Amino acid sequence: MISISDIEKSYGNAGNKNQVLKRISLQITDGDFVVILGASGSGKSTFLNVISGLERPDSGSVIYGTTDITKLSDGALTQFRKDNIGFIFQQYYLLPNMTVEKNVRMGADLAGNREYREMITAVGLEDKTGKYPGELSGGEQQRVSVARALAKKPKTLFLDEPTGALDEQTGRQVLDYICRLHKEYGFTIVMVTHNQNIAEMANTIIKMNSGKIAAVYTNEKQKTAYEIGW
Amino acid sequence: MVVGIKDALKLIGISIIACCAVFVCTLFLDYNIDIAAMKNEITTAGGITMYNAIVSTGKVVAAVSGGCLAITSVIMLLFYVKNYIDTHGRELGILKALGYSNFKIAKHFWVFGSSVFVGCALGYGLAFLYLPSFYELQNAEHLFPEIKVQFHLSVAFLLVGVPAISFAALAVIYACFRLKTPVLDLLKEKCAYKAAVSEKETKDMPFLKELTRSTVRSRKSFVFFIAFSAFCFSAMVQMSMSMTDLSSKEMAVMILTIGLILAFMTLFLSLSSVVKGNTKTIAMMRVFGYKHSDCSKAVLGGYRPFSYIGFAIGTIYQYALLKIMVTIVFADVGNVPEYSFDFTACAITLGLFIPTYEIAMYGYSRRIKKLPLKSVMLE
Ligand SMILES: Nc1ncnc2c1ncn2[C@@H]1O[C@H](COP(=O)(O)OP(=O)(O)OP(=O)(O)O)[C@@H](O)[C@H]1O
Ligand SMILES: [Mg+2]
């Protein structure tokens, strides 16, 4: 369970302050599939970064089980991310001078996971292990980053617009891999997206509007990546 | 403008090296020319042997320091041009895609040559200011008539004009050559992944080890610069210690200063470039939860062996150089002390080198710790 309470975050200095998150509170149950929707600039990425421990809020708490990560030191926070969190970003951020295999090992070694090749197979890249990111298509690169994030066996996976740079077909494919792995391993998913349709795959849908949560819906019947519109 | 003065500013390393080289060469060349003019006035036997010794020393010092530093600046310049093209692949690729010819883009790289001009002009100016004291020093025993400092246009042209023009030309030609890469590879900044390491060798290597390896391998020029920095430190510090016996204190101080400037500057420039070139990797590792000490070790640690190799080569180099100078140049001048390998100097230098190097590494690992995650992600 992730309990988020009264998160505030501003950028800029006193004279020119831009409050991006305005006292947000939220509960995320373990194993849930949460999608955060909202207009550009509404603070989705900032919210994701705060609850995943990449950024510190100005006030408020983010409690995983019994650990309040906003109270952790930098070192302890790094250790926390290592043990609990996986990330997938719109821009993939693969290491350019490492092969697919080594990129996945970057995640796997952290968890002492020696079966990382299974993860490469799970995203259908077993014949590309020796390739470099520059030699792959966008969709393939994003699948590498999915394998990299999941090879470290995270308890919670954070995704910021994972399909933002992909076309419909590749987007669906990547989402399908993520969904299937979610069913298999049961980690929690928190995904930020622009695309309303993708929300139909989720369990819980959160709408953000200028730094606040405008609405929370629960989805009774989750659709698959191939059933949603685009 | 493709390449601006701002980019050329980053070549301050080359300027400093050029400055040192021109400084040393100006001193000895000017002196040799001025002293040659009054060769006929030197009559005493002692004066003539001293004259011969000074002329050969001048030639050796100018050739060795000038040559070494020139080669270093050439390598540095090529490295900067390559690095610039690798890291600005997108901008340059778009220009090429729009139809600019390679030469049209490359010709802007002449700006990089200006760093050499600045360094050379500065070195020449400093040397000219120092010449009067230098002449007095060389003639401390008053074996020659008083020599006046004169301005030699030929020396100025050779040491400032020629390097500036040839380095500008070199930058343009090399840029032209590097820009032959196909447009798409430039746009994808594809050069970055060319560090291909044979697959079999690294099949089961853990990620951190592999990262150390690939960091070192993907930018071989840094290996050279970091080794060169240790080389300068080792060679120049040891040489300056022996110099006090073999020559004058002033010579020793001059060599020590030049050595330390070169050593620190190359070390700092290359370590900052290493850190800068790996910011994205480091940020991503931190996001995943790698400890900051693991990141620094993986990114910086690979260079340590090379710096010790550089130190060893520097030791051998200074020994060989001094041995040659003593046996050949001073062969027919009396009362030059016997030169043999100075173990104390070597031990002291190593004793200074290890903490200096480790402190520098520590400083850069602090810098890695302070890298802001978010700014990298937002890029
Ligand atoms: N580091 C920063 N410094 C200053 N302002 C920032 C910073 N990061 C974000 N902001 C501001 O915070 C607001 C919310 O940004 P955020 O990235 O969270 O939006 P978003 O909902 O993810 O938008 P998008 O859908 O376009 O990604 C924006 O107005 C942005 O300008
Ligand atoms: Mg965003």
XYZ file of C-alpha atoms in Angstrom, chain A residues 10-19:
10
model
C 6.427 24.384 -6.117
C 9.072 25.585 -8.494
C 10.641 28.997 -8.664
C 11.452 31.420 -5.883
C 9.273 33.462 -3.554
C 8.462 36.252 -6.006
C 7.649 34.010 -8.933
C 6.279 30.836 -7.440
C 4.629 28.147 -9.504
C 2.748 25.682 -7.349
